[in-house]
Coordinates of C-alpha atoms and ligand atoms in Angstrom, one line a residue:
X1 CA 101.3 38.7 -160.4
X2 CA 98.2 37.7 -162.3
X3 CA 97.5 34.1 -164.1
X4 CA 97.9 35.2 -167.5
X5 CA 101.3 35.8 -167.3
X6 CA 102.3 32.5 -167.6
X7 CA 99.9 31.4 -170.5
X8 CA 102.9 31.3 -172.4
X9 CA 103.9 28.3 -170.4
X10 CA 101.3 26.8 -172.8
X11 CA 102.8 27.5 -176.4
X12 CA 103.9 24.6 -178.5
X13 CA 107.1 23.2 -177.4
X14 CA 108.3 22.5 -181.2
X15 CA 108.1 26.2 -181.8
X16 CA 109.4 26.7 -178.4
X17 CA 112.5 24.8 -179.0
X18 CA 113.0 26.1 -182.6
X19 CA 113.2 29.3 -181.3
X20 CA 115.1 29.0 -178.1
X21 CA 118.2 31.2 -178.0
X22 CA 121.1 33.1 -176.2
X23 CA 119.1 36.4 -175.3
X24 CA 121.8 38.9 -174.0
X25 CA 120.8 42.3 -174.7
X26 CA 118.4 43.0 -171.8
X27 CA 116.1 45.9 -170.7
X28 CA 116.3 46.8 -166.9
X29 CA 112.4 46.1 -166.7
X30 CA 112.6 44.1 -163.0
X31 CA 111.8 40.4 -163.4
X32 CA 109.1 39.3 -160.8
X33 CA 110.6 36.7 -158.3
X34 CA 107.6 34.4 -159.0
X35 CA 108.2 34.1 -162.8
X36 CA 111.8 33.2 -161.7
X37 CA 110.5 30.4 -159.3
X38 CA 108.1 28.9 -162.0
X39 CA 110.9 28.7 -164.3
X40 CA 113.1 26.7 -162.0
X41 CA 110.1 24.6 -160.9
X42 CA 109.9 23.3 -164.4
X43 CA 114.0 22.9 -164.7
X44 CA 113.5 20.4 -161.7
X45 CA 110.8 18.5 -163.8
X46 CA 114.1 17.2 -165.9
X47 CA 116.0 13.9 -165.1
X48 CA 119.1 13.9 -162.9
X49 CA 121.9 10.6 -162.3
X50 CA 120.5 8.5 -160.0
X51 CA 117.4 10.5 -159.7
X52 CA 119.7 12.5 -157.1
X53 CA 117.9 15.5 -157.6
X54 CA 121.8 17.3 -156.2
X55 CA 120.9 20.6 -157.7
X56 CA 120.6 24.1 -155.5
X57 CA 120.3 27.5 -157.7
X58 CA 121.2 30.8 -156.3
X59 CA 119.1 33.7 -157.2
X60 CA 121.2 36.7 -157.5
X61 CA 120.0 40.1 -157.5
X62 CA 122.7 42.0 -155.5
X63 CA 124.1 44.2 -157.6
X64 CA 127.5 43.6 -155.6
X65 CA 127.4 39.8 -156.4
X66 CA 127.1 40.7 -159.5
X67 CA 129.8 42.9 -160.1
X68 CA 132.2 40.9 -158.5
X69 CA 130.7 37.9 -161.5
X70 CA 131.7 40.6 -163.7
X71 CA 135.0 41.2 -162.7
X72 CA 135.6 37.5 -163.5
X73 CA 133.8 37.4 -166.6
X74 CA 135.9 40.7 -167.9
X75 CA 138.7 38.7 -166.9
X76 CA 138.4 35.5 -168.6
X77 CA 136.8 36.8 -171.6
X78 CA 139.7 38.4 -173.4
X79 CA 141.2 34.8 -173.3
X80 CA 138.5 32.6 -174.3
X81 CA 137.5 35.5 -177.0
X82 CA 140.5 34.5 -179.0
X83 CA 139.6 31.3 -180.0
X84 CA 136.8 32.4 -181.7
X85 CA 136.7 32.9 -185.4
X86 CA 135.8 36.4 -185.8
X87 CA 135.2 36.7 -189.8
X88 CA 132.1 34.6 -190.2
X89 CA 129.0 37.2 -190.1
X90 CA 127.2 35.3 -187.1
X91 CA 130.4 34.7 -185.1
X92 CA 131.4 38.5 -185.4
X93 CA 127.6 38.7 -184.2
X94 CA 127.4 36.8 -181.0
X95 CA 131.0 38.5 -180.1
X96 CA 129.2 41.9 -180.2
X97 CA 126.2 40.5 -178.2
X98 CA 128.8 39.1 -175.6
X99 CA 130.9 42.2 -175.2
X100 CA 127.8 43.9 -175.4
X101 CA 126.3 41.4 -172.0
X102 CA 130.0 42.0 -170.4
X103 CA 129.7 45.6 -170.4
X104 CA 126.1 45.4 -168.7
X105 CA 126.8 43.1 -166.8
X106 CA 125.8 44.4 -163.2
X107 CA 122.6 45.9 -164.7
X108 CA 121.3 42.5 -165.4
X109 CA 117.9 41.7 -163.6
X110 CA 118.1 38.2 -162.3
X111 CA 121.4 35.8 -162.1
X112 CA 120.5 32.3 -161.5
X113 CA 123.6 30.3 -160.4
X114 CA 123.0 26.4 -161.0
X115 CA 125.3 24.6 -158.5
X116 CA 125.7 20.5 -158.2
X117 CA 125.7 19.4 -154.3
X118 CA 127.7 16.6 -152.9
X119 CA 129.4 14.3 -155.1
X120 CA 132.6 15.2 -157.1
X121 CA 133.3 15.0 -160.9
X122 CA 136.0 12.6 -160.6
X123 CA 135.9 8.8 -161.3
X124 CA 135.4 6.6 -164.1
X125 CA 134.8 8.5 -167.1
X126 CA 130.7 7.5 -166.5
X127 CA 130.7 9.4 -163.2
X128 CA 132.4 12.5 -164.8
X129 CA 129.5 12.4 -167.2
X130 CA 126.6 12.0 -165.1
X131 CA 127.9 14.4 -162.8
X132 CA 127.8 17.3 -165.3
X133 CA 125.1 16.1 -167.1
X134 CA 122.8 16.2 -163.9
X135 CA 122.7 20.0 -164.3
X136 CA 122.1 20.5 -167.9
X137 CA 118.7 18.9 -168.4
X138 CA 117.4 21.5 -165.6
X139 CA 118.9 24.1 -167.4
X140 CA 117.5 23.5 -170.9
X141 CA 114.3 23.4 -169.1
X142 CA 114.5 26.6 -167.3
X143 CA 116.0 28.0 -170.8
X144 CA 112.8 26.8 -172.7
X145 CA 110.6 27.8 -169.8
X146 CA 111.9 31.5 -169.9
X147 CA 111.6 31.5 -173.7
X148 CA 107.7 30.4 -173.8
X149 CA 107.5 33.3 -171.4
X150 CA 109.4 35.8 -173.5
X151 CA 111.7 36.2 -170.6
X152 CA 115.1 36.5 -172.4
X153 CA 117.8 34.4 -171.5
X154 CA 121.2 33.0 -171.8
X155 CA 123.5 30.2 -170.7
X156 CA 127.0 31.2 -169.3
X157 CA 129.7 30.0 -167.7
X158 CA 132.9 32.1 -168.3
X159 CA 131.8 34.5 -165.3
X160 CA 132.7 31.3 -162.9
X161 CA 136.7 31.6 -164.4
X162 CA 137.8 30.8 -160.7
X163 CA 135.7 27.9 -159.1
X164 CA 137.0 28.8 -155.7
X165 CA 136.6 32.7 -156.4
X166 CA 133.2 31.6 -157.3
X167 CA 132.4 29.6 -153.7
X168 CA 133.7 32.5 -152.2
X169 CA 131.2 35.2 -153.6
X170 CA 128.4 33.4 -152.8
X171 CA 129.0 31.8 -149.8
X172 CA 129.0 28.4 -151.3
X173 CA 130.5 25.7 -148.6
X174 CA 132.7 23.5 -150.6
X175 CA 130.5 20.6 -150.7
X176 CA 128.0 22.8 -153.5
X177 CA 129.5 23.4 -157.0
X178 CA 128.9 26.0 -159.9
X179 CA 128.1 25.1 -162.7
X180 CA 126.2 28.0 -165.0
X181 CA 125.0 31.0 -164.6
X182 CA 121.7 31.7 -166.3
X183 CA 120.9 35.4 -166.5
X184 CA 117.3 36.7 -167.0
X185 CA 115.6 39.5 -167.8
X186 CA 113.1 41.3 -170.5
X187 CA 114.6 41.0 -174.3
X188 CA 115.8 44.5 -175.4
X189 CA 115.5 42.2 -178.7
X190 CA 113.2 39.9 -179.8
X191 CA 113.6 35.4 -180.2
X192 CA 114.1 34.1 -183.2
X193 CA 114.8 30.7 -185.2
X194 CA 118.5 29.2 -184.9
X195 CA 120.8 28.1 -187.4
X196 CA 122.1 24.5 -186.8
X197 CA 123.9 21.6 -188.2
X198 CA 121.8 20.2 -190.5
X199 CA 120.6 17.0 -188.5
X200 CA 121.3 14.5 -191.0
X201 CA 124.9 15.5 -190.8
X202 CA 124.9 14.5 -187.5
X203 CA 122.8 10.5 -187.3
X204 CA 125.2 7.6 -187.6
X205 CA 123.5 5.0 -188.0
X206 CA 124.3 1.8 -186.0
X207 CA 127.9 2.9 -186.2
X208 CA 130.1 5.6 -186.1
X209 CA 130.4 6.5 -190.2
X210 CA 132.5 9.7 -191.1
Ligands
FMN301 C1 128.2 24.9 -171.5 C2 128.0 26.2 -172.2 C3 128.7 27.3 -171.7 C4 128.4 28.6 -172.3 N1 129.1 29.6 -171.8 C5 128.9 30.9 -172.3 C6 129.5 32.0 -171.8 O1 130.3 32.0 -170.9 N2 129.2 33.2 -172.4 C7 128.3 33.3 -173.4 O2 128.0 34.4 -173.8 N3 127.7 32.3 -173.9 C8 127.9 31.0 -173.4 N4 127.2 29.9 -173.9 C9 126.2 30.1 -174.9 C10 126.7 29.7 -176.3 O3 127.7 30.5 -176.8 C11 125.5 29.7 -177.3 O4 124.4 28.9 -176.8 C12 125.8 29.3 -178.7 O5 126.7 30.3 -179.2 C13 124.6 29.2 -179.6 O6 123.9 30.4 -179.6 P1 122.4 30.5 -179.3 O7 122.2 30.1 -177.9 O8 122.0 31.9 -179.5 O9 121.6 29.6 -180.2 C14 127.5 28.7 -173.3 C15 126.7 27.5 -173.7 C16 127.0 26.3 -173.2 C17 126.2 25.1 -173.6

């Protein structure tokens, strides 16, 4: 693996950002274990509670693991799939792109399975938070690594329906929990920008105004 592959690494983060999203249609093109590592060597660069640093990440390539991820994923998506508004162009969009990941699922190149270690999401309502929001940081990073590096990419969790199902496939002991699934590989399509809230819409202002 030569240098230049990860010049990408130094493309503006603005634009980075702008244009970070879900990439689910993938090509088969095998993604090199050391552009996997870099990417999760920059996730660890983001803050966790505590500086605790409790994340481990799974890198799944067996296409058994995988299937059996799929067989929860095909399970749990029929339900989840019906609270989604259908009619609005971009919703009828991402629906396809799912079913569309669902049905490949086992051809994917790379799984990465964030899991939280030690600890447990119960508590005072801070401790829930922190405990789930140690993961996510890392993962945003790893997201905007992979998209500097025109690695496609996408955030998912339905395929972890059963948490204990989950432990079991990968061997997890039950002090290690899932949390996402991150799976990787070369676009089929190509980034682009995303459509958001406006952000005024969203800025209170001292105080919470409706
Ligand atoms: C916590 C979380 C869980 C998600 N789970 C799934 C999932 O199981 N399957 C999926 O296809 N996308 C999943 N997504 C991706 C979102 O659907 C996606 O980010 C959102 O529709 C915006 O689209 P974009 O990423 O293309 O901008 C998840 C995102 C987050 C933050």
């Amino acid at each position: 693996m030569t240098d230049s592959v990860f010049e990408g690494l130094n493309r503006p983060i603005a634009e980075m950002m702008e244009t970070q999203r879900s990439i689910r249609r993938l090509t088969d093109r095998p993604v090199d274990h050391s552009i996997v590592r870099r990417c999760i060597e920059l996730g660890l660069k983001a803050p966790t509670g505590s500086n605790g640093q409790n994340w481990e990440f799974i890198v799944v390539r067996d296409a058994e693991i995988k299937a059996r991820f799929a067989r929860q994923y095909r399970r749990a998506w029929p339900l989840y799939r019906r609270t989604i508004d259908s009619s609005t162009p971009s919703n009828a969009r991402m629906l396809d792109a799912v079913q569309q990941q669902i049905d490949h699922f086992e051809s994917i190149p790379v799984i990465v399975v964030a899991c939280l270690a030690g600890g447990r999401p119960t508590g005072p309502y801070v401790a829930k938070s922190s405990y789930y929001g140690s993961i996510y940081p890392t993962v945003q990073n790893i997201l905007l690594a992979a998209r500097s590096l025109d690695l496609g990419a996408s955030l998912i969790t339905l395929p972890l329906w059963s948490a204990r199902r989950s432990r079991r496939i990968l061997g997890l002991p039950r002090s290690v929990r899932p949390a996402c699934l991150i799976a990787l590989g070369w676009p089929a399509g190509r980034y682009g920008p995303t459509t958001r809230r406006p952000v005024d819409d969203v800025i209170h202002l001292d105080r919470w105004r409706p």
